[in-house]
Coordinates of C-alpha atoms in Angstrom, one line a residue:
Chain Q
X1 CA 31.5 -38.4 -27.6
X2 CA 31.9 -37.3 -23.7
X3 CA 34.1 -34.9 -25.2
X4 CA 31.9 -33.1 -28.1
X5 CA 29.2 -32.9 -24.9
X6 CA 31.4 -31.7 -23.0
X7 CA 32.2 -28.6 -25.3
X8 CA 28.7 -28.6 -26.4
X9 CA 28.2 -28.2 -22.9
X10 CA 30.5 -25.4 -22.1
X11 CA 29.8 -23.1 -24.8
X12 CA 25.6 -23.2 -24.8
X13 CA 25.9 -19.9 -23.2
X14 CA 27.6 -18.5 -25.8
X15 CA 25.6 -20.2 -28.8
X16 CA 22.5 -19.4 -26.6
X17 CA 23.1 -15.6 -26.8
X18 CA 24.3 -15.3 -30.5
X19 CA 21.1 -17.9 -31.4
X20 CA 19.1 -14.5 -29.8
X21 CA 20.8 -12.6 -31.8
X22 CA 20.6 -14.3 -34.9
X23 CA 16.6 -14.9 -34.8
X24 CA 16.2 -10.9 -34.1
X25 CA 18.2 -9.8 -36.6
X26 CA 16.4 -12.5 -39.0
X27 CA 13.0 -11.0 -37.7
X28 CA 13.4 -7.9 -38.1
X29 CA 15.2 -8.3 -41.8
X30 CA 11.8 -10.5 -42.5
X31 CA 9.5 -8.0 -41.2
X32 CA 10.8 -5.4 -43.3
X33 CA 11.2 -7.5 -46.1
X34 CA 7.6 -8.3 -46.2
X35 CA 6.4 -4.7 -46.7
X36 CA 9.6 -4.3 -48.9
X37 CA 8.2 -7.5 -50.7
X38 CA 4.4 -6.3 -50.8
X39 CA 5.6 -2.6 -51.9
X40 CA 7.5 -4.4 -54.9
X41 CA 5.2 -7.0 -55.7
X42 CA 2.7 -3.9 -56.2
X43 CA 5.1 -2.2 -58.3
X44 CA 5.2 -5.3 -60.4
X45 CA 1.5 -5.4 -60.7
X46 CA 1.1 -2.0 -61.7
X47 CA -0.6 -0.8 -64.8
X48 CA 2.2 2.1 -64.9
X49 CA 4.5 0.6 -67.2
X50 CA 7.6 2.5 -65.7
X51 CA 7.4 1.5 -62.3
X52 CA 6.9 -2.3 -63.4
X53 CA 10.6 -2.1 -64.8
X54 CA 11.7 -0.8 -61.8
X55 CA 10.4 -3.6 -60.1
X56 CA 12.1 -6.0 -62.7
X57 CA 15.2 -4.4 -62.6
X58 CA 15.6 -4.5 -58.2
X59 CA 14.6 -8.3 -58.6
X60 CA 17.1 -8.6 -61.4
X61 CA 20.0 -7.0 -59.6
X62 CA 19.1 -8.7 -56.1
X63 CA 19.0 -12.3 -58.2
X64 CA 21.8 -11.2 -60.0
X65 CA 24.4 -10.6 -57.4
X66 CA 25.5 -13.0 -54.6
X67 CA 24.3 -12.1 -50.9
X68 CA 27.8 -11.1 -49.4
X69 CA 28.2 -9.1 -52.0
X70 CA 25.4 -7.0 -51.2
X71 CA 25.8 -7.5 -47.6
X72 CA 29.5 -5.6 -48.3
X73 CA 28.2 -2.9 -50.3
X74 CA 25.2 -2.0 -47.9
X75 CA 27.1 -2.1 -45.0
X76 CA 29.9 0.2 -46.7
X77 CA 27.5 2.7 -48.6
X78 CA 26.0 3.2 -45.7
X79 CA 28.4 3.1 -42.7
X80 CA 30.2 6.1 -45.4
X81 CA 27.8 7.9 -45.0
X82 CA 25.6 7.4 -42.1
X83 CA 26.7 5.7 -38.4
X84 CA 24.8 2.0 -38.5
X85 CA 25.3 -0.6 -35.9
X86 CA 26.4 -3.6 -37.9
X87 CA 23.2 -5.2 -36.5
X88 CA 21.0 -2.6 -39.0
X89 CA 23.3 -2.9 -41.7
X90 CA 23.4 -6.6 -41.2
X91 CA 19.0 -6.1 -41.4
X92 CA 18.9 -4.4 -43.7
X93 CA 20.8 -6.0 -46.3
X94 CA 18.9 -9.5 -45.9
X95 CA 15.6 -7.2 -45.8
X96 CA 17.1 -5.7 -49.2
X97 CA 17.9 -9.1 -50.5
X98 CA 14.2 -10.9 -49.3
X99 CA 12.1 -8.2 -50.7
X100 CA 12.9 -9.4 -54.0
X101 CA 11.9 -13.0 -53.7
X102 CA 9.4 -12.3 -51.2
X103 CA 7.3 -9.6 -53.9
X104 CA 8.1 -12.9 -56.6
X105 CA 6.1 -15.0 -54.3
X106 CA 3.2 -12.2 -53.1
X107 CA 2.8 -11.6 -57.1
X108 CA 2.9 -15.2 -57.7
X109 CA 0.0 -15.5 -54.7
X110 CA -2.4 -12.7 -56.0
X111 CA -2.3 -13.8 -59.4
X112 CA -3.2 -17.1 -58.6
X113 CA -6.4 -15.6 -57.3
X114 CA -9.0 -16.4 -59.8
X115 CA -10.2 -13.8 -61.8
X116 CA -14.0 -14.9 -60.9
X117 CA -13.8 -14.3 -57.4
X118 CA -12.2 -11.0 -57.8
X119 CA -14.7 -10.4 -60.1
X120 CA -17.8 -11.7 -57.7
X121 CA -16.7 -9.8 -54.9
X122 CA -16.4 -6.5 -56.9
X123 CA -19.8 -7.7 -58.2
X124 CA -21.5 -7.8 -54.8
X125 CA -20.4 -3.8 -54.0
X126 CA -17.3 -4.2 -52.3
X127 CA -14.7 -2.0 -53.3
X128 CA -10.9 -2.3 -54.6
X129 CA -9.4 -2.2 -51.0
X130 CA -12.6 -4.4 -49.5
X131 CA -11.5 -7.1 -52.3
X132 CA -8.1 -6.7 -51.3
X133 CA -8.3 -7.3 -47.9
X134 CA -11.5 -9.7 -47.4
X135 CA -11.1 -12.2 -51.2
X136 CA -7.7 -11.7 -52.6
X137 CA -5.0 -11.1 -49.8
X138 CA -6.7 -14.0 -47.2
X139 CA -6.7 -16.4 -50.5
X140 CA -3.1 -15.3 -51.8
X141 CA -1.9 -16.0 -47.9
X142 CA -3.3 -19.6 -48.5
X143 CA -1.6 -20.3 -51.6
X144 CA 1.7 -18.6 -50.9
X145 CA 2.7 -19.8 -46.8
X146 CA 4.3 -23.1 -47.9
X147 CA 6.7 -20.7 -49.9
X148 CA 6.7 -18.4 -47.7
X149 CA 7.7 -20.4 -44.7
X150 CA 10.4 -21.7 -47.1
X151 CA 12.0 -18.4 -47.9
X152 CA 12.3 -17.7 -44.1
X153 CA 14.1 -20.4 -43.9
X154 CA 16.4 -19.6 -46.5
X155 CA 16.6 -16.0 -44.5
X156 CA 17.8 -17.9 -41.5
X157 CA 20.6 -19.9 -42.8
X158 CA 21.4 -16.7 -44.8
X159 CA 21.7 -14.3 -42.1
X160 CA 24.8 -16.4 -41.1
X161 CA 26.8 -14.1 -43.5
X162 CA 26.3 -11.3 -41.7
X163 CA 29.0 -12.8 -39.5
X164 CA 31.6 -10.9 -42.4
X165 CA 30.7 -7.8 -41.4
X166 CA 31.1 -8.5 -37.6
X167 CA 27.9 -9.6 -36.1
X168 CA 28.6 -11.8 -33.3
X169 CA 25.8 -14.1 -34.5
X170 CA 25.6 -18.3 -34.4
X171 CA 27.8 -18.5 -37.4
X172 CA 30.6 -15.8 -36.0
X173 CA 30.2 -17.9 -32.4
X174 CA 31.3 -20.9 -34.1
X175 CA 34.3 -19.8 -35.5
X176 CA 35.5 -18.0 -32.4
X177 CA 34.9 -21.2 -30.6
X178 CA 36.6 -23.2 -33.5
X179 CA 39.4 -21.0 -32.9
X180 CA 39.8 -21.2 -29.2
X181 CA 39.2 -24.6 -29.3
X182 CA 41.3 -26.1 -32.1
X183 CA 38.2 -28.3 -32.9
X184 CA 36.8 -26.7 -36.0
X185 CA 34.8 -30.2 -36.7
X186 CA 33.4 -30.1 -33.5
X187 CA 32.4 -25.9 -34.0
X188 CA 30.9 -26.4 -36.7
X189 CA 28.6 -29.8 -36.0
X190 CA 27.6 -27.5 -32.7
X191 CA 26.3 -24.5 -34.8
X192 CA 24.7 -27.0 -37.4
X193 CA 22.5 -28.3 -34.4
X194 CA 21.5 -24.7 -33.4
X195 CA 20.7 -24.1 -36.9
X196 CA 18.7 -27.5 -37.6
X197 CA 16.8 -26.5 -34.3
X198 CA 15.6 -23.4 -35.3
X199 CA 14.7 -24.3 -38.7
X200 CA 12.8 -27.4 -37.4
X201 CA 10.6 -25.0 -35.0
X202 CA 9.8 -22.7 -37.9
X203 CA 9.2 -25.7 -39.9
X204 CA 6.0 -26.3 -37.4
X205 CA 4.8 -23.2 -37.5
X206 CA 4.5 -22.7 -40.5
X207 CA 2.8 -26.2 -40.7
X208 CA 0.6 -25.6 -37.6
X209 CA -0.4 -21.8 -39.8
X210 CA -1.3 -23.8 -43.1
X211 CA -3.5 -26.4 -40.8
X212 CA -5.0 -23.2 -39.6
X213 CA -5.8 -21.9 -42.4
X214 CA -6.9 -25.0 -44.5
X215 CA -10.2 -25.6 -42.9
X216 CA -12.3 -24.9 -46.4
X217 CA -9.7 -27.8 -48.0
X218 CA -11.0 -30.6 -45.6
X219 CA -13.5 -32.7 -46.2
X220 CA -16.7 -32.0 -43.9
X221 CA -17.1 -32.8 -40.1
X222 CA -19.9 -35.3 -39.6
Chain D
X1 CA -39.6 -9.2 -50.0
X2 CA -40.5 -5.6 -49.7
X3 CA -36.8 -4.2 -49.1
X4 CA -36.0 -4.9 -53.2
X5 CA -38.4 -3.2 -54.8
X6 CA -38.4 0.1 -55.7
X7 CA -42.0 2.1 -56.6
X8 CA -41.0 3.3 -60.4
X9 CA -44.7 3.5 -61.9
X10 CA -43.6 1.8 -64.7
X11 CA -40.2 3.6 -65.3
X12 CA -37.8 0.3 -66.0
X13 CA -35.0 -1.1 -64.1
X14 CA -32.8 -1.5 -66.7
X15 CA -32.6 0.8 -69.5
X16 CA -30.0 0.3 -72.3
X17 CA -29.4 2.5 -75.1
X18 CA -27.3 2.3 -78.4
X19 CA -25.1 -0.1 -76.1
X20 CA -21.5 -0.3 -78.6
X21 CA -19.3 -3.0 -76.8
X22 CA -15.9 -3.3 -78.9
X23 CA -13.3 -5.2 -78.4
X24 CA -10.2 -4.0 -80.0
X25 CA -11.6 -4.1 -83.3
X26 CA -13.8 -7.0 -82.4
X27 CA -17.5 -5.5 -82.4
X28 CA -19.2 -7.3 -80.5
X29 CA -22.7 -5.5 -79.2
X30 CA -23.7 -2.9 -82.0
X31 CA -25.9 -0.4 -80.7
X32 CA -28.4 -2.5 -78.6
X33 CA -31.8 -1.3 -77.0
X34 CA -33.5 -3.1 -74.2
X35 CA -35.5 -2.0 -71.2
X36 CA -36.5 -4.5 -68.4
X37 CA -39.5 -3.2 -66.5
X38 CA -40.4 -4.2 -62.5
X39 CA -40.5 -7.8 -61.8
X40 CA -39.8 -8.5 -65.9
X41 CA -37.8 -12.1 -66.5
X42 CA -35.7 -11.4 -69.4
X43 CA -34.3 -14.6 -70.6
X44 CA -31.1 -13.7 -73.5
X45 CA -30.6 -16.8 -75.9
X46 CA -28.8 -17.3 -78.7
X47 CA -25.5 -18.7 -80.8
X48 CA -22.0 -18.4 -78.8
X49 CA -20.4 -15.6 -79.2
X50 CA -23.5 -13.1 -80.0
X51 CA -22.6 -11.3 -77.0
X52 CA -25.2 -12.6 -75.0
X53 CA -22.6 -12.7 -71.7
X54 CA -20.9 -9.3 -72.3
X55 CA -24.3 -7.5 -72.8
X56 CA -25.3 -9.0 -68.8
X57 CA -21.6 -8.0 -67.9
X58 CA -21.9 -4.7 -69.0
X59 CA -25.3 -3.9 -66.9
X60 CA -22.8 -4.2 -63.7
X61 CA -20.1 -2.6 -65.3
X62 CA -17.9 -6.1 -65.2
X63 CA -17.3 -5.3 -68.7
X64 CA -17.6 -1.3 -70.1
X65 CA -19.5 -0.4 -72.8
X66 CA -17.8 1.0 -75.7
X67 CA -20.8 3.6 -76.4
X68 CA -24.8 4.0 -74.9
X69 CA -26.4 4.6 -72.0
X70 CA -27.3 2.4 -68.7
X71 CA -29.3 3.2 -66.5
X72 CA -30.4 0.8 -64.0
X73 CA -33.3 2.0 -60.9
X74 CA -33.0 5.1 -62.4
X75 CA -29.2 5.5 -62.0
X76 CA -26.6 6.1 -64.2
X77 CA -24.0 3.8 -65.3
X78 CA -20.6 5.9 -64.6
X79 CA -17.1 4.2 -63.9
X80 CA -16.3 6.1 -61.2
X81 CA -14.9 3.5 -58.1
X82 CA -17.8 5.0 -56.0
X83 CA -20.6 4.8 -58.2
X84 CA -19.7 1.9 -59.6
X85 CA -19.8 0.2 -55.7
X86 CA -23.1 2.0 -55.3
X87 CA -24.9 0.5 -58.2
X88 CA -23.6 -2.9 -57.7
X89 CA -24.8 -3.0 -54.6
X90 CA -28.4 -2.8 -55.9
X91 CA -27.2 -5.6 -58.8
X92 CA -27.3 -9.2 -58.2
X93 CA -25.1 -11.5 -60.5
X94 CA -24.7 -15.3 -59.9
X95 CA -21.9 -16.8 -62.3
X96 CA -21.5 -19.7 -64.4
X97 CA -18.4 -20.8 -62.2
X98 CA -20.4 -19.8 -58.9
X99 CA -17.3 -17.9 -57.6
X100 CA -18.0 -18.4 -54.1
X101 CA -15.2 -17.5 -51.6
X102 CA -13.6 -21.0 -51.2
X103 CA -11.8 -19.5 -47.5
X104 CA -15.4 -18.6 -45.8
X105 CA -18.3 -21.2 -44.8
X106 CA -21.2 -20.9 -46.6
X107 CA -23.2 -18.3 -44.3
X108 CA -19.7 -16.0 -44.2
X109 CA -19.9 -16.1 -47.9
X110 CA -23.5 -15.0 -47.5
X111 CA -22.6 -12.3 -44.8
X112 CA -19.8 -10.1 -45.9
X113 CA -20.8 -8.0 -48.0
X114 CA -24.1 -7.4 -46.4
X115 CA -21.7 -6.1 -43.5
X116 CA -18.8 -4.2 -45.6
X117 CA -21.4 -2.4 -48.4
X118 CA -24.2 -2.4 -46.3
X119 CA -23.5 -1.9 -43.1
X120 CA -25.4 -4.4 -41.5
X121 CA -24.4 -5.8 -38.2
X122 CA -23.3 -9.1 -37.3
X123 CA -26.5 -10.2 -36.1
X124 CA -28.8 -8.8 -39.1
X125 CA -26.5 -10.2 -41.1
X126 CA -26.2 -13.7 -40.3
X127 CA -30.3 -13.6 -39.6
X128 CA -30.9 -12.4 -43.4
X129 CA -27.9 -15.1 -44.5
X130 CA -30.2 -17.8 -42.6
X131 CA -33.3 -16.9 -44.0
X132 CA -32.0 -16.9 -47.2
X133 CA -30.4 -20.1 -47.0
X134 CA -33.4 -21.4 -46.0
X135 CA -34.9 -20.3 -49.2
X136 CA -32.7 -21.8 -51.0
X137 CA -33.4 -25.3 -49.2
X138 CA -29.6 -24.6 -47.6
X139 CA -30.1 -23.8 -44.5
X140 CA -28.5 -27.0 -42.9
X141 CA -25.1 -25.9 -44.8
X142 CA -24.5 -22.7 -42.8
X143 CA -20.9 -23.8 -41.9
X144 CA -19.6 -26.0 -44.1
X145 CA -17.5 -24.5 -47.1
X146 CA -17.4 -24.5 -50.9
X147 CA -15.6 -27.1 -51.2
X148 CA -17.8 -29.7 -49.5
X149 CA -21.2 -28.9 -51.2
X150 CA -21.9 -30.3 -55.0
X151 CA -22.0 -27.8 -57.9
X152 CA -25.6 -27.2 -57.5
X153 CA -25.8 -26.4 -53.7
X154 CA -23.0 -23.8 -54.4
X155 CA -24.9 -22.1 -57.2
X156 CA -27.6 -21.7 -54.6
X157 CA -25.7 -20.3 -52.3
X158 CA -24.2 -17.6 -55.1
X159 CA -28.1 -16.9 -55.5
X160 CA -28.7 -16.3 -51.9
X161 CA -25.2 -14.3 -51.3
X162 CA -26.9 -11.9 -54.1
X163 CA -30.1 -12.0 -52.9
X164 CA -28.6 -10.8 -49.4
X165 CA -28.4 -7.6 -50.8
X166 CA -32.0 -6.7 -51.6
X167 CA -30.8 -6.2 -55.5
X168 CA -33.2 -3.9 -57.4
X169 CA -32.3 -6.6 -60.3
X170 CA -31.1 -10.1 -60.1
X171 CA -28.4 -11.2 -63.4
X172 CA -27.8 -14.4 -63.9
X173 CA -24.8 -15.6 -66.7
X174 CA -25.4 -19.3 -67.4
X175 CA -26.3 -20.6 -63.9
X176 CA -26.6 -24.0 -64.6
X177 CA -23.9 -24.1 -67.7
X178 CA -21.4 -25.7 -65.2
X179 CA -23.2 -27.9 -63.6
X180 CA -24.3 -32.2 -64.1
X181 CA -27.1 -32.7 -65.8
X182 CA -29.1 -33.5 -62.8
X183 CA -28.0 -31.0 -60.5
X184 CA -29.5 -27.9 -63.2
X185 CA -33.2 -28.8 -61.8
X186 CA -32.5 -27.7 -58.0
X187 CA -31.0 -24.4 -59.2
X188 CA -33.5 -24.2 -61.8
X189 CA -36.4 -24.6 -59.4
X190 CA -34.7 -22.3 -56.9
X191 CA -35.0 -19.1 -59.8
X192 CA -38.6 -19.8 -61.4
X193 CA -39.7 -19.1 -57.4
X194 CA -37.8 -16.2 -57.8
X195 CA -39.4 -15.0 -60.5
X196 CA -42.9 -16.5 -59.7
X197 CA -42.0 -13.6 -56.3
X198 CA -41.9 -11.0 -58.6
X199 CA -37.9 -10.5 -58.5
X200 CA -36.6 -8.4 -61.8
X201 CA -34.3 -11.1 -63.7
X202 CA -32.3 -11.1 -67.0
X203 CA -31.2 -14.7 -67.4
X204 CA -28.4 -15.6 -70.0
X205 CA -29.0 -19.2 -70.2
X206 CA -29.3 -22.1 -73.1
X207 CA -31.9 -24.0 -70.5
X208 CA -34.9 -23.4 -73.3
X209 CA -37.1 -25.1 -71.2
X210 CA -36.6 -22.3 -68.6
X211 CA -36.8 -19.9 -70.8
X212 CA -40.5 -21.2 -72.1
X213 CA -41.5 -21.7 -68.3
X214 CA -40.5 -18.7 -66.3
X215 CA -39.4 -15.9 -68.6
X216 CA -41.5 -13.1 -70.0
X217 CA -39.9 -12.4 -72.7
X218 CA -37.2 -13.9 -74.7
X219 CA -34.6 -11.8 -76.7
X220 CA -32.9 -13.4 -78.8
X221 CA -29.1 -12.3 -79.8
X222 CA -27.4 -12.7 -83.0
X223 CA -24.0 -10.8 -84.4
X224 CA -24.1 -8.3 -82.0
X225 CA -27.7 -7.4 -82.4
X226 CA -31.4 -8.4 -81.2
X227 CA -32.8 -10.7 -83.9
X228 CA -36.0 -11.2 -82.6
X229 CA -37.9 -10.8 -79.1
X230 CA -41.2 -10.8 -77.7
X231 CA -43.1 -13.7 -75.7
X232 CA -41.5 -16.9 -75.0
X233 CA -43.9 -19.3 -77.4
X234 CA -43.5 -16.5 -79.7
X235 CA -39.7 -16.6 -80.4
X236 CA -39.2 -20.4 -80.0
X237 CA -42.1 -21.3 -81.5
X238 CA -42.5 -19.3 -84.6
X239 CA -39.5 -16.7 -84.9
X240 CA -39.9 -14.2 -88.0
X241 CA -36.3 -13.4 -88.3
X242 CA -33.8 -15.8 -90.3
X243 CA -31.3 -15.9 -87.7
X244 CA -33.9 -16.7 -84.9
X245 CA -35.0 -19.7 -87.6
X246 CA -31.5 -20.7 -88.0
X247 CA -30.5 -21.0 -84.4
X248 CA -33.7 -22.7 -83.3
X249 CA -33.2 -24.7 -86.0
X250 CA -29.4 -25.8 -84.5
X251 CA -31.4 -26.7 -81.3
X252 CA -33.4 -28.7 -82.9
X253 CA -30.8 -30.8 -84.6
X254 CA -29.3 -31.5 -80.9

C-alpha cells in the first residue's frame, strides 16, 4: 500500500498535467459537438426531405463505425492534407463522433415538447425564433440534461483513445508510467482514480444544473 | 378595459366567408359564414367531430383554411410569419389542456409575451400580469408554477396570460372540458364577467348551461355546416333544423 502511495505520489505531476489536458481537449470536442449536435438535430427536423437523410446517414455512419476508427481516419485525412496538432485532430474527431448522439438527444428533447405549448405560445404572437428560444429550447434543456450530462461522460472516458494518435493525455500518462515503472497494475488503478474523479465532479454538476432548473417540478414553498 | 376595443361602428370582429377546411380528403368545414360583431358571445355547440374546434382554430390561423376569407378587426387572414404574429397578437385563445409554460411562475407565464410581442417593459408588464391575476381571483399565485395550482386555477391563469394582450377577440376551445366537475364553475364564473365587460368571445364548449346564461347567440354545427343559430332559448329550446333536434335530443338522453 505505502508503495502504490508512494508512486501515486511521485507521478501526480505528471497525471496532473495530462488530466489538464484531457478535460480541454474533452471541452472543446463538447463545445463543438453541441453546435455540431444542434446543426444535425435541425437537419433531422427539417421538412426538406433531402437534408433529413443526410442527417440519418452521418448518425448512421458515426453509430456504425467504432471510435478509433474514426479517430484514425480524421486524424490521417486531415493531417494529409492540412498541418493539425494532434490535439485538434484528437477534437475534432470526438466532436465528429458526439454530434451524432448529441443531435439524437436535442431531437429527442424538442419533440418531447408538447405540441400545445408550441402551439400556445405561437398563439399569444410570438414568433418561430421567440418560441424557440423562450417555450421549446428552455423545456427541451429540462428534459434532455440527465442525458446530456451522461453523454459527457461517455466523451470523457472516450477521449482516452486519442492517446493512439499521440496525445499525451491521462490514458497515454498511464502507460508511459506503466512502462517505466514495470507496474502496469498499479498505472492503471492510478489513471482509473483520475478518471472516477473527474466523472464524479461532472456527475454534480450536472445534478446541481437539473436542481437548478427543476424549480416548476417541486411542490410549493409554504 | 378601454385598450381592447376597437371603434368599428358596427363593422364585425370576426368575419368568415365560404370557410372550406379539408383535410386530405376529410371535409371537414364546408363553406361556413359567420360574423361576430363588438362585444358578441358566440357560443359553437354541437356533435364531435362537426368541426366545431377547427373552425375556432382556423380564426388564429392554428389550423389553415382550405378556402374563404378571415378577417378579424378588419385584417386579413394571410400566412405570412409576420402577419400571422400580428393578428395573433390581437387574438386571445385559452385551450382545453391550458398549455401554460410549466418552466415559468405563474406571473412569467403572464408576462412574456406582453414583453416579446408587445414591447412592454418589465415593470408594465408584471403591473398588467398583477392586475389581471387579480381578476381572475389569482393574484396570491404570482410565483408559484403550473404545476402546483389545480386544473381550474391554471385555466385562469391561460385566461389572464391572453387577456394580457388587450385581444380585440377572446377564443376559448373547451375551457372547462379538462377539468373535475367542480372546478368548471370558478372558470366558468371567471368568462360570464368577461362577457358581462363587454369582451368579444366565441366559446366552443358543451357547458349548455353557459351557453343559455352568457352567450348571445348560439351556433350550432353539424357535418361541417351551421344547422341552426340565433338566440340561446331559441336553439336549445326549440331548434327548427333536424340535426339541431337530434343533437339536443342526445343531450337530453345524458
Amino acid at each position: 500500500m505505502s508503495d502504490f502511495l508512494e508512486l501515486f505520489a511521485e507521478y501526480s505531476p505528471l497525471f496532473l498535467e495530462a488530466t489538464s489536458v484531457t478535460l480541454r481537449l474533452t471541452a472543446a470536442a463538447l463545445l463543438m459537438a453541441m453546435v455540431g449536435g444542434a446543426v444535425v438535430a435541425a437537419l433531422a427536423m427539417s421538412k426538406v426531405r433531402p437534408l433529413r437523410w443526410l442527417a440519418t446517414a452521418y448518425i448512421g455512419v458515426v453509430r456504425g463505425t467504432p471510435l478509433i476508427t474514426q479517430i484514425f481516419i480524421i486524424y490521417f485525412g486531415l493531417t494529409a492534407v492540412v498541418t493539425l496538432e494532434a490535439f485538434w485532430a484528437g477534437a475534432l474527431a470526438l466532436a465528429f463522433h458526439n454530434s451524432a448522439y448529441i443531435a439524437e438527444i436535442i431531437r429527442s428533447g424538442f419533440q418531447a415538447v408538447p405540441k400545445g405549448l408550441t402551439e400556445a405560445s405561437r398563439s399569444l404572437g410570438m414568433s418561430k425564433v421567440k418560441t424557440l428560444k423562450r417555450v421549446q429550447a428552455p423545456l427541451a434543456l429540462r428534459t434532455t440534461l440527465p442525458v446530456l450530462g451522461n453523454q459527457y461522460i461517455i466523451a470523457v472516458k472516450d477521449s482516452s483513445l486519442v492517446s493512439f494518435i499521440g496525445m499525451t493525455e491521462l490514458f497515454q500518462t498511464s502507460r508511459n508510467m506503466a512502462a517505466t515503472t514495470y507496474e502496469p497494475l498499479t498505472a492503471y488503478i492510478v489513471v482509473a482514480i483520475y478518471y472516477l474523479v473527474i466523472v464524479l465532479a461532472l456527475t454534480a454538476l450536472v445534478a446541481w444544473l437539473e436542481h437548478r432548473l427543476s424549480a416548476h417540478r417541486r411542490p410549493a414553498q409554504a | 378595459m378601454s385598450e381592447h376595443t376597437t371603434p368599428t361602428d358596427g363593422q364585425p370582429i370576426v368575419q368568415m366567408r365560404g370557410i372550406v377546411k379539408r383535410f386530405g380528403t376529410t371535409t371537414v368545414l364546408d363553406g361556413i359564414d359567420l360574423d361576430v360583431a363588438q362585444g358578441e358571445v358566440v357560443t359553437l355547440i354541437g356533435p364531435s367531430g362537426a368541426g366545431k374546434s377547427t373552425l375556432l382554430r382556423c380564426v388564429n390561423g392554428l389550423e389553415r383554411i382550405t378556402d374563404g376569407t378571415i378577417e378579424v378587426a378588419g385584417e386579413r387572414l394571410s400566412y405570412t410569419e409576420k402577419s400571422l404574429n400580428h393578428l395573433r397578437a390581437r387574438i386571445g385563445m385559452v385551450f382545453q389542456s391550458f398549455n401554460l409554460f410549466p418552466h415559468m411562475t405563474v406571473m412569467e407565464n403572464v408576462a412574456v409575451a406582453q414583453r416579446e410581442v408587445l414591447g412592454r417593459g418589465k415593470d408594465q408588464a408584471r403591473s398588467r400580469g398583477a392586475e389581471l391575476l387579480e381578476r381572475v381571483g389569482l393574484g396570491h399565485k404570482a410565483d408559484a408554477y403550473p404545476d402546483n395550482l389545480s386544473g381550474g386555477q391554471q385555466q385562469r391563469v391561460a385566461i389572464a396570460r391572453a387577456l394580457a394582450m388587450d385581444p380585440a377577440v377572446m377564443l376559448f376551445d373547451e375551457p372547462t372540458s379538462a377539468l373535475d366537475p367542480e372546478l368548471v364553475g370558478e372558470v366558468l364564473d371567471v368568462m360570464r364577467a368577461l362577457a358581462d365587460d363587454g369582451m368579444t368571445m366565441m366559446v366552443v364548449t358543451h357547458e349548455m348551461r353557459f351557453a343559455r346564461r352568457a352567450a348571445d347567440r348560439v351556433v350550432l354545427l353539424a357535418d361541417g355546416g351551421i344547422a341552426e343559430q340565433g338566440p340561446p332559448e331559441q336553439v336549445l329550446d326549440s331548434p327548427t333544423s333536424e340535426r339541431g333536434q337530434a343533437f339536443l335530443q342526445q343531450l337530453a338522453e345524458h
